[in-house]
Coordinates of N, CA and C in Angstrom, one line a residue:
M1 N 62.8 14.9 -2.7 CA 62.5 16.3 -3.0 C 61.0 16.5 -2.9
I2 N 60.6 17.5 -2.1 CA 59.2 17.8 -1.8 C 58.7 18.9 -2.8
P3 N 57.6 18.7 -3.6 CA 57.1 19.7 -4.5 C 56.5 20.9 -3.7
F4 N 56.7 22.0 -4.2 CA 56.1 23.2 -3.6 C 55.9 24.3 -4.7
H5 N 55.2 25.3 -4.3 CA 54.9 26.4 -5.2 C 55.4 27.7 -4.6
F6 N 56.2 28.5 -5.5 CA 56.6 29.8 -5.0 C 55.4 30.7 -4.9
K7 N 55.4 31.7 -4.0 CA 54.4 32.7 -3.9 C 54.7 33.7 -5.0
S8 N 53.7 34.5 -5.4 CA 53.7 35.3 -6.6 C 54.9 36.3 -6.5
Y9 N 55.1 36.9 -5.3 CA 56.2 37.9 -5.2 C 57.5 37.3 -5.3
Q10 N 57.7 36.0 -4.8 CA 58.9 35.3 -4.9 C 59.2 35.0 -6.4
T11 N 58.2 34.5 -7.1 CA 58.4 34.3 -8.6 C 58.8 35.5 -9.3
E12 N 58.1 36.6 -9.0 CA 58.4 37.9 -9.8 C 59.8 38.4 -9.4
D13 N 60.2 38.4 -8.1 CA 61.5 39.0 -7.7 C 62.6 38.1 -8.2
I14 N 62.5 36.8 -8.0 CA 63.6 35.9 -8.4 C 63.8 35.9 -9.9
A15 N 62.7 36.0 -10.7 CA 62.7 36.1 -12.1 C 63.4 37.3 -12.6
R16 N 63.1 38.5 -12.0 CA 63.7 39.7 -12.3 C 65.2 39.7 -12.0
A17 N 65.6 39.1 -10.8 CA 67.0 39.0 -10.4 C 67.7 38.1 -11.4
A18 N 67.1 37.1 -11.9 CA 67.7 36.2 -12.8 C 68.0 36.8 -14.2
M19 N 67.5 37.9 -14.5 CA 67.8 38.6 -15.7 C 69.1 39.3 -15.6
K20 N 69.7 39.4 -14.4 CA 71.0 40.0 -14.2 C 72.0 39.0 -13.7
N21 N 73.3 39.3 -13.8 CA 74.3 38.4 -13.3 C 74.6 38.7 -11.9
A22 N 74.1 39.8 -11.3 CA 74.3 40.1 -9.9 C 73.1 40.9 -9.4
A23 N 72.8 40.7 -8.2 CA 71.6 41.4 -7.6 C 71.6 41.4 -6.1
I24 N 70.9 42.3 -5.5 CA 70.6 42.4 -4.1 C 69.2 42.1 -3.9
L25 N 68.9 41.1 -3.1 CA 67.5 40.7 -2.8 C 67.2 41.0 -1.3
A26 N 66.5 42.0 -1.0 CA 66.3 42.4 0.4 C 64.8 42.1 0.8
W27 N 64.6 40.9 1.3 CA 63.3 40.5 1.8 C 63.3 40.5 3.3
E28 N 62.1 40.7 3.9 CA 62.0 40.7 5.3 C 62.1 39.2 5.8
P29 N 62.4 39.0 7.1 CA 62.5 37.6 7.6 C 61.2 36.8 7.4
G30 N 61.4 35.6 7.0 CA 60.3 34.7 6.7 C 59.7 34.8 5.3
M31 N 60.3 35.5 4.5 CA 59.8 35.7 3.1 C 60.5 34.8 2.1
G32 N 61.4 34.0 2.5 CA 61.9 32.9 1.6 C 63.3 33.2 1.0
K33 N 64.2 33.9 1.8 CA 65.5 34.1 1.3 C 66.3 32.8 1.0
T34 N 66.1 31.8 1.8 CA 66.8 30.5 1.6 C 66.3 29.9 0.3
L35 N 65.1 30.0 0.0 CA 64.6 29.4 -1.3 C 65.3 30.2 -2.5
A36 N 65.4 31.5 -2.4 CA 66.1 32.3 -3.4 C 67.5 31.9 -3.5
A37 N 68.2 31.5 -2.4 CA 69.6 31.1 -2.5 C 69.9 29.9 -3.4
F38 N 68.8 29.1 -3.5 CA 69.0 27.9 -4.4 C 68.4 28.2 -5.8
A39 N 67.2 28.8 -5.8 CA 66.5 29.0 -7.1 C 67.3 29.9 -8.1
W40 N 67.9 30.9 -7.5 CA 68.6 31.9 -8.4 C 69.8 31.2 -9.1
P41 N 70.7 30.5 -8.4 CA 71.8 29.8 -9.1 C 71.3 28.8 -10.1
L42 N 70.2 28.1 -9.8 CA 69.7 27.1 -10.8 C 69.2 27.8 -12.0
L43 N 68.5 29.0 -11.9 CA 68.1 29.7 -13.0 C 69.2 30.2 -13.9
K44 N 70.3 30.6 -13.2 CA 71.5 31.1 -13.9 C 72.3 30.0 -14.5
Q45 N 71.9 28.7 -14.2 CA 72.6 27.5 -14.7 C 74.1 27.6 -14.3
A46 N 74.3 27.9 -13.1 CA 75.7 27.9 -12.6 C 76.2 26.5 -12.5
R47 N 77.6 26.4 -12.4 CA 78.2 25.1 -12.4 C 78.6 24.7 -10.9
R48 N 79.1 25.7 -10.2 CA 79.6 25.4 -8.8 C 79.2 26.7 -8.0
V49 N 78.5 26.4 -6.9 CA 77.9 27.5 -6.1 C 78.5 27.5 -4.7
L50 N 78.9 28.7 -4.2 CA 79.3 28.9 -2.8 C 78.2 29.7 -2.1
L51 N 77.7 29.1 -1.0 CA 76.7 29.8 -0.1 C 77.5 30.3 1.1
V52 N 77.5 31.6 1.3 CA 78.1 32.2 2.5 C 77.1 32.6 3.5
A53 N 77.0 32.0 4.7 CA 76.0 32.3 5.6 C 76.5 32.1 7.0
P54 N 75.9 32.8 8.0 CA 76.3 32.5 9.4 C 76.1 31.0 9.7
E55 N 77.0 30.5 10.5 CA 77.0 29.1 10.8 C 75.7 28.6 11.4
S56 N 75.0 29.4 12.1 CA 73.8 29.0 12.7 C 72.7 28.7 11.7
L57 N 72.9 29.1 10.4 CA 71.9 28.9 9.4 C 72.3 27.7 8.5
H58 N 73.4 27.1 8.7 CA 73.9 26.1 7.8 C 73.0 24.8 7.7
Q59 N 72.5 24.4 8.8 CA 71.7 23.2 8.9 C 70.4 23.5 8.1
Q60 N 69.8 24.6 8.4 CA 68.5 25.0 7.7 C 68.7 25.0 6.2
M61 N 69.8 25.6 5.7 CA 70.1 25.7 4.3 C 70.3 24.4 3.7
R62 N 71.0 23.5 4.4 CA 71.2 22.1 3.8 C 69.9 21.4 3.7
E63 N 69.0 21.6 4.7 CA 67.7 20.9 4.7 C 66.8 21.4 3.5
V64 N 66.8 22.8 3.3 CA 66.0 23.3 2.2 C 66.6 22.9 0.9
G65 N 67.9 22.8 0.7 CA 68.4 22.4 -0.5 C 68.1 20.9 -0.8
S66 N 68.0 20.1 0.2 CA 67.7 18.7 0.0 C 66.2 18.4 -0.2
L67 N 65.4 19.1 0.6 CA 63.9 18.8 0.6 C 63.3 19.4 -0.6
F68 N 63.6 20.6 -1.0 CA 62.9 21.3 -2.0 C 63.6 21.4 -3.4
F69 N 64.9 21.2 -3.4 CA 65.6 21.3 -4.7 C 66.4 20.0 -5.0
G70 N 66.4 19.0 -4.2 CA 67.1 17.8 -4.5 C 68.5 17.9 -4.6
V71 N 69.2 18.8 -3.9 CA 70.6 19.0 -4.0 C 71.3 18.8 -2.6
A72 N 72.4 18.2 -2.6 CA 73.2 18.0 -1.3 C 74.2 19.2 -1.2
V73 N 74.2 19.8 -0.1 CA 75.1 21.0 0.1 C 76.3 20.5 0.9
R74 N 77.5 20.6 0.2 CA 78.7 20.2 0.8 C 79.3 21.2 1.8
P75 N 79.8 20.8 3.0 CA 80.4 21.8 3.9 C 81.8 22.2 3.4
L76 N 82.1 23.5 3.5 CA 83.5 24.0 3.2 C 84.0 24.8 4.4
P77 N 84.5 24.1 5.4 CA 84.8 24.8 6.7 C 86.2 25.3 6.7
D78 N 87.2 24.9 5.8 CA 88.5 25.3 5.9 C 89.3 25.0 4.7
Q79 N 90.6 25.3 4.7 CA 91.5 25.1 3.6 C 91.7 23.7 3.2
A80 N 91.7 22.8 4.3 CA 91.8 21.4 4.0 C 90.6 20.8 3.2
A81 N 89.4 21.3 3.5 CA 88.2 20.9 2.8 C 88.3 21.4 1.3
W82 N 88.8 22.6 1.1 CA 89.0 23.1 -0.2 C 89.9 22.2 -1.1
T83 N 90.9 21.7 -0.5 CA 91.8 20.7 -1.1 C 91.1 19.4 -1.4
R84 N 90.4 18.9 -0.3 CA 89.7 17.6 -0.4 C 88.7 17.6 -1.5
W85 N 87.9 18.7 -1.6 CA 86.9 18.8 -2.7 C 87.5 19.1 -4.1
K86 N 88.8 19.3 -4.2 CA 89.5 19.5 -5.4 C 89.0 20.8 -6.1
L87 N 88.8 21.9 -5.2 CA 88.3 23.1 -5.7 C 89.3 24.0 -6.4
G88 N 90.5 23.5 -6.5 CA 91.6 24.2 -7.2 C 91.5 24.0 -8.7
R89 N 90.6 23.0 -9.1 CA 90.4 22.7 -10.5 C 89.1 23.4 -11.0
P90 N 89.1 23.7 -12.3 CA 87.9 24.3 -12.8 C 86.7 23.4 -12.8
A91 N 85.5 24.0 -12.6 CA 84.3 23.1 -12.5 C 84.0 22.6 -13.9
K92 N 83.6 21.3 -14.0 CA 83.3 20.7 -15.2 C 82.0 21.3 -15.8
E93 N 81.9 21.3 -17.1 CA 80.7 21.7 -17.8 C 79.6 20.7 -17.5
T94 N 78.4 21.1 -17.3 CA 77.4 20.2 -17.0 C 76.0 20.8 -17.4
T95 N 75.1 19.9 -17.7 CA 73.7 20.3 -18.0 C 72.8 20.0 -16.9
G96 N 73.4 19.4 -15.8 CA 72.6 19.1 -14.6 C 72.6 20.2 -13.6
K97 N 72.3 19.9 -12.4 CA 72.2 20.9 -11.3 C 73.7 21.2 -10.9
P98 N 73.9 22.5 -10.4 CA 75.2 22.8 -10.0 C 75.6 22.1 -8.7
T99 N 76.8 22.1 -8.3 CA 77.3 21.6 -7.0 C 77.3 22.7 -6.0
F100 N 76.6 22.5 -4.9 CA 76.5 23.6 -3.9 C 77.5 23.3 -2.7
Y101 N 78.2 24.3 -2.2 CA 79.0 24.2 -1.0 C 78.6 25.4 -0.1
I102 N 78.9 25.2 1.2 CA 78.5 26.2 2.2 C 79.6 26.5 3.1
T103 N 79.8 27.8 3.5 CA 80.8 28.2 4.4 C 80.3 29.4 5.2
S104 N 81.0 29.8 6.2 CA 80.6 31.0 7.0 C 81.5 32.1 6.8
Y105 N 81.2 33.3 7.3 CA 82.0 34.5 7.1 C 83.4 34.2 7.8
H106 N 83.4 33.7 9.0 CA 84.6 33.5 9.7 C 85.5 32.4 9.0
Q107 N 84.8 31.3 8.6 CA 85.6 30.3 7.9 C 86.2 30.8 6.6
L108 N 85.5 31.7 5.9 CA 86.0 32.2 4.7 C 87.1 33.2 4.8
G109 N 87.0 34.2 5.8 CA 87.9 35.3 5.9 C 89.0 35.2 6.9
M110 N 88.9 34.3 7.8 CA 89.9 34.1 8.9 C 90.4 32.7 9.0
N111 N 89.9 32.0 10.0 CA 90.1 30.5 10.0 C 91.5 30.0 9.8
G112 N 92.5 30.5 10.6 CA 93.8 30.0 10.5 C 94.7 30.7 9.5
G113 N 94.2 31.5 8.6 CA 95.0 32.2 7.6 C 95.9 33.2 8.3
D114 N 97.1 33.5 7.8 CA 98.0 34.4 8.4 C 98.2 35.7 7.6
E115 N 97.3 36.0 6.7 CA 97.5 37.2 5.9 C 97.4 38.5 6.7
W116 N 96.8 38.4 7.9 CA 96.5 39.6 8.6 C 97.5 39.8 9.7
L117 N 98.6 39.1 9.8 CA 99.5 39.1 11.0 C 100.0 40.5 11.3
Q118 N 100.8 41.1 10.5 CA 101.4 42.3 10.8 C 100.4 43.5 10.8
R119 N 99.4 43.4 9.9 CA 98.5 44.5 9.8 C 97.7 44.7 11.0
D120 N 97.4 43.6 11.7 CA 96.6 43.6 12.9 C 97.4 44.0 14.2
G121 N 98.7 44.0 14.1 CA 99.5 44.4 15.2 C 99.5 43.4 16.4
V122 N 99.0 42.2 16.2 CA 99.0 41.2 17.2 C 99.6 39.9 16.7
P123 N 100.8 39.9 16.2 CA 101.4 38.8 15.5 C 101.5 37.5 16.4
E124 N 101.8 37.7 17.6 CA 102.0 36.5 18.4 C 100.7 35.7 18.6
A125 N 99.6 36.4 18.9 CA 98.3 35.7 19.0 C 98.0 34.9 17.8
L126 N 98.2 35.6 16.6 CA 97.8 34.9 15.3 C 98.8 33.8 15.0
R127 N 100.1 34.0 15.4 CA 101.1 33.0 15.1 C 100.7 31.7 15.9
R128 N 100.3 31.9 17.1 CA 99.9 30.7 17.9 C 98.7 30.0 17.3
R129 N 97.7 30.8 16.8 CA 96.6 30.2 16.2 C 96.9 29.5 14.9
R130 N 97.9 30.1 14.2 CA 98.3 29.4 12.9 C 99.0 28.1 13.2
R131 N 99.9 28.2 14.2 CA 100.6 27.0 14.6 C 99.7 25.8 15.0
Q132 N 98.6 26.2 15.8 CA 97.6 25.2 16.2 C 96.9 24.7 14.9
F133 N 96.5 25.6 14.0 CA 95.8 25.1 12.8 C 96.6 24.2 12.0
I134 N 97.9 24.5 11.7 CA 98.7 23.7 10.8 C 99.1 22.4 11.4
T135 N 99.1 22.4 12.8 CA 99.4 21.1 13.5 C 98.2 20.2 13.4
E136 N 97.0 20.8 13.6 CA 95.7 20.0 13.5 C 95.5 19.4 12.1
H137 N 96.0 20.1 11.1 CA 95.7 19.7 9.7 C 96.9 19.0 9.1
G138 N 98.0 18.8 9.9 CA 99.1 18.1 9.4 C 99.9 18.8 8.3
L139 N 99.9 20.2 8.3 CA 100.6 20.9 7.3 C 102.0 21.2 7.7
N140 N 102.8 21.7 6.7 CA 104.2 22.0 6.9 C 104.3 23.2 7.8
A141 N 105.0 23.0 9.0 CA 105.2 24.1 9.9 C 106.6 24.5 10.1
N142 N 107.4 24.5 9.0 CA 108.8 24.9 9.1 C 108.9 26.3 9.6
P143 N 109.6 26.5 10.8 CA 109.7 27.8 11.4 C 110.6 28.8 10.6
L144 N 111.3 28.3 9.6 CA 112.2 29.2 8.9 C 111.4 30.2 8.1
Y145 N 110.1 29.9 7.9 CA 109.3 30.8 7.1 C 108.4 31.8 7.9
W146 N 108.5 31.6 9.2 CA 107.6 32.3 10.1 C 107.9 33.8 10.2
H147 N 109.2 34.2 10.2 CA 109.5 35.6 10.6 C 109.0 36.6 9.6
N148 N 108.8 36.2 8.3 CA 108.3 37.2 7.3 C 106.8 37.2 7.0
I149 N 106.1 36.3 7.7 CA 104.7 36.2 7.5 C 104.0 37.5 7.7
G150 N 103.2 37.9 6.8 CA 102.5 39.2 6.9 C 103.2 40.4 6.3
A151 N 104.5 40.3 6.0 CA 105.2 41.4 5.5 C 104.8 41.7 4.0
E152 N 104.8 43.0 3.7 CA 104.3 43.4 2.3 C 105.4 44.2 1.7
V153 N 105.8 43.8 0.5 CA 106.8 44.6 -0.3 C 106.4 44.8 -1.7
D154 N 106.3 46.0 -2.1 CA 105.9 46.3 -3.5 C 104.5 45.7 -3.8
G155 N 103.6 45.8 -2.8 CA 102.3 45.3 -3.0 C 102.1 43.8 -2.9
I156 N 103.2 43.0 -2.6 CA 103.1 41.6 -2.5 C 103.2 41.2 -1.0
R157 N 102.2 40.5 -0.5 CA 102.2 40.1 0.9 C 102.7 38.7 1.0
C158 N 103.6 38.5 2.0 CA 104.2 37.2 2.3 C 103.1 36.4 3.1
V159 N 102.7 35.2 2.6 CA 101.7 34.4 3.2 C 102.2 33.0 3.3
F160 N 102.1 32.4 4.5 CA 102.4 31.0 4.7 C 101.2 30.2 4.5
L161 N 100.1 30.6 5.1 CA 98.8 29.8 5.0 C 97.7 30.8 4.6
P162 N 97.3 30.9 3.3 CA 96.3 31.9 2.9 C 95.0 31.6 3.5
T163 N 94.1 32.6 3.6 CA 92.7 32.3 4.0 C 92.0 31.5 2.9
L164 N 90.9 31.0 3.3 CA 90.1 30.2 2.4 C 89.6 31.1 1.2
S165 N 89.3 32.4 1.5 CA 88.8 33.3 0.5 C 89.9 33.5 -0.6
T166 N 91.2 33.6 -0.1 CA 92.2 33.8 -1.1 C 92.4 32.6 -2.0
L167 N 92.4 31.4 -1.4 CA 92.4 30.2 -2.2 C 91.3 30.2 -3.3
I168 N 90.1 30.5 -2.9 CA 89.0 30.5 -3.8 C 89.2 31.5 -4.9
R169 N 89.6 32.7 -4.5 CA 89.8 33.8 -5.5 C 90.9 33.4 -6.5
E170 N 92.0 33.0 -6.0 CA 93.1 32.7 -6.9 C 92.8 31.5 -7.9
A171 N 92.1 30.5 -7.4 CA 91.7 29.4 -8.2 C 90.4 29.6 -9.0
D172 N 89.7 30.7 -8.8 CA 88.4 30.9 -9.4 C 87.5 29.7 -9.2
S173 N 87.4 29.3 -8.0 CA 86.8 28.0 -7.6 C 85.3 28.0 -7.9
F174 N 84.6 29.2 -7.8 CA 83.1 29.2 -8.0 C 82.7 30.2 -9.0
D175 N 81.8 29.8 -9.9 CA 81.2 30.8 -10.8 C 80.0 31.5 -10.3
C176 N 79.5 31.1 -9.1 CA 78.4 31.7 -8.4 C 78.6 31.8 -6.9
V177 N 78.4 32.9 -6.3 CA 78.5 33.1 -4.9 C 77.2 33.7 -4.4
V178 N 76.5 33.1 -3.4 CA 75.3 33.7 -2.8 C 75.6 34.0 -1.3
V179 N 75.4 35.3 -1.0 CA 75.8 35.7 0.4 C 74.5 36.0 1.2
D180 N 74.3 35.3 2.3 CA 73.2 35.6 3.1 C 73.6 36.6 4.2
E181 N 72.7 37.3 4.8 CA 73.0 38.3 5.8 C 74.0 39.3 5.2
G182 N 73.8 39.7 4.0 CA 74.7 40.5 3.3 C 75.1 41.9 3.8
T183 N 74.4 42.4 4.8 CA 74.8 43.6 5.4 C 76.1 43.5 6.2
R184 N 76.6 42.3 6.4 CA 77.9 42.1 7.0 C 79.0 42.6 6.2
L185 N 78.8 42.9 4.9 CA 79.8 43.4 4.0 C 80.1 44.9 4.2
Q186 N 79.3 45.5 5.1 CA 79.5 47.0 5.3 C 80.8 47.4 5.9
G187 N 81.4 46.5 6.7 CA 82.6 46.9 7.4 C 83.8 47.3 6.5
D188 N 84.3 48.5 6.7 CA 85.3 49.0 5.8 C 86.6 48.0 5.7
D189 N 87.1 47.7 6.9 CA 88.3 46.9 7.0 C 88.1 45.6 7.8
S190 N 86.9 45.1 7.9 CA 86.6 43.9 8.6 C 87.1 42.7 7.8
H191 N 87.9 41.8 8.4 CA 88.4 40.7 7.7 C 87.3 39.8 7.2
L192 N 86.2 39.7 8.0 CA 85.1 38.9 7.5 C 84.4 39.4 6.3
A193 N 84.3 40.8 6.2 CA 83.7 41.4 5.0 C 84.7 41.3 3.9
E194 N 86.0 41.5 4.1 CA 86.9 41.5 3.0 C 87.0 40.1 2.4
G195 N 86.8 39.1 3.3 CA 86.9 37.7 2.8 C 85.9 37.5 1.6
V196 N 84.7 38.1 1.8 CA 83.7 38.0 0.7 C 84.0 38.9 -0.4
R197 N 84.3 40.2 -0.1 CA 84.5 41.2 -1.1 C 85.6 40.9 -2.1
Q198 N 86.6 40.1 -1.7 CA 87.6 39.8 -2.7 C 87.3 38.7 -3.7
L199 N 86.1 38.1 -3.5 CA 85.7 37.1 -4.4 C 85.1 37.7 -5.6
S200 N 85.4 37.2 -6.8 CA 84.9 37.8 -8.0 C 84.3 36.8 -9.0
P201 N 83.2 36.1 -8.6 CA 82.6 35.1 -9.4 C 81.7 35.8 -10.5
R202 N 81.4 35.0 -11.5 CA 80.5 35.6 -12.6 C 79.2 36.0 -12.1
Y203 N 78.6 35.1 -11.2 CA 77.2 35.4 -10.7 C 77.3 35.7 -9.2
R204 N 76.6 36.7 -8.8 CA 76.6 37.2 -7.4 C 75.2 37.6 -6.9
L205 N 74.8 36.9 -5.8 CA 73.5 37.3 -5.2 C 73.7 37.6 -3.8
L206 N 73.3 38.8 -3.3 CA 73.4 39.2 -2.0 C 72.0 39.3 -1.4
L207 N 71.8 38.5 -0.3 CA 70.5 38.4 0.4 C 70.6 39.2 1.7
S208 N 69.5 39.8 2.1 CA 69.5 40.5 3.4 C 68.1 40.7 3.9
A209 N 67.9 40.2 5.2 CA 66.7 40.4 5.9 C 66.8 41.6 6.8
T210 N 68.0 42.0 7.1 CA 68.3 43.2 7.9 C 68.1 44.4 7.0
P211 N 67.3 45.4 7.4 CA 67.1 46.6 6.5 C 68.4 47.2 6.2
I212 N 68.6 47.6 4.9 CA 69.7 48.3 4.5 C 69.4 49.8 4.6
K213 N 70.2 50.5 5.5 CA 69.9 51.9 5.8 C 70.1 52.8 4.6
N214 N 69.2 53.8 4.5 CA 69.2 54.7 3.4 C 70.3 55.8 3.5
R215 N 71.6 55.3 3.6 CA 72.7 56.2 3.6 C 73.9 55.5 2.9
L216 N 74.8 56.3 2.3 CA 75.8 55.8 1.5 C 76.7 54.7 2.2
P217 N 77.2 55.0 3.4 CA 78.1 54.0 4.0 C 77.5 52.6 4.2
S218 N 76.2 52.6 4.4 CA 75.5 51.3 4.5 C 75.4 50.5 3.2
L219 N 75.2 51.3 2.1 CA 74.9 50.6 0.8 C 76.2 50.4 0.0
F220 N 77.2 51.3 0.3 CA 78.4 51.3 -0.7 C 79.0 50.0 -0.9
W221 N 79.5 49.3 0.2 CA 80.2 48.0 -0.1 C 79.3 46.9 -0.6
L222 N 78.0 46.9 -0.3 CA 77.1 45.9 -0.8 C 77.0 46.1 -2.3
A223 N 76.7 47.4 -2.8 CA 76.5 47.7 -4.2 C 77.9 47.5 -4.9
S224 N 79.0 47.8 -4.3 CA 80.3 47.7 -4.9 C 80.6 46.3 -5.3
W225 N 80.3 45.4 -4.3 CA 80.6 44.0 -4.6 C 79.7 43.4 -5.7
V226 N 78.4 43.7 -5.6 CA 77.5 43.2 -6.6 C 77.8 43.8 -7.9
G227 N 78.2 45.1 -8.0 CA 78.4 45.8 -9.3 C 79.8 45.6 -9.9
Q228 N 80.6 44.9 -9.3 CA 82.0 44.7 -9.9 C 82.0 44.2 -11.3

């Protein structure tokens, strides 16, 4: 771990954000969003943290976590990793640093899940992708269950392989979620945005270097998720 000092604006903004259980931190590029992604959960004394970021940023975030905070960031690319890390179990109480995991928007909201089959109107393409996914991961591919995948009756959707975000939500896997490039939550019916928005951890931090436009449609979903 390399010692470093926060700049005054970083100290002030992160300290103010830590007074709340949810916040939006909109800093311009180069002002230290990645530092905030680790400092804020540590201040909140979270037990298990999920970092959601574009895949191109994963290496940088892992390096920052290791060099400056002395934490190893575990990859969470798919449902199999969720099982392997035993994230269906509650996080243990701890007085030490939280355990950090990292995933991308696509890995969280799509990635082989079949929840979107009928709604998207392209069932065959998604069926083929699901068959490939379950074959690669050695999962049960009994075709008897395929014909109803995606059907919804009385608000209950038939799912053979849930998305990673659904597994996380149902098991309450994380008490803290930090979302980088948070303006991606703006899409009304985007699967990638919905993958994040259905998560309901106790602590939520949304980071954005992309300017948030001064109009309701740009801010609504961001504020809605943070303010749940």
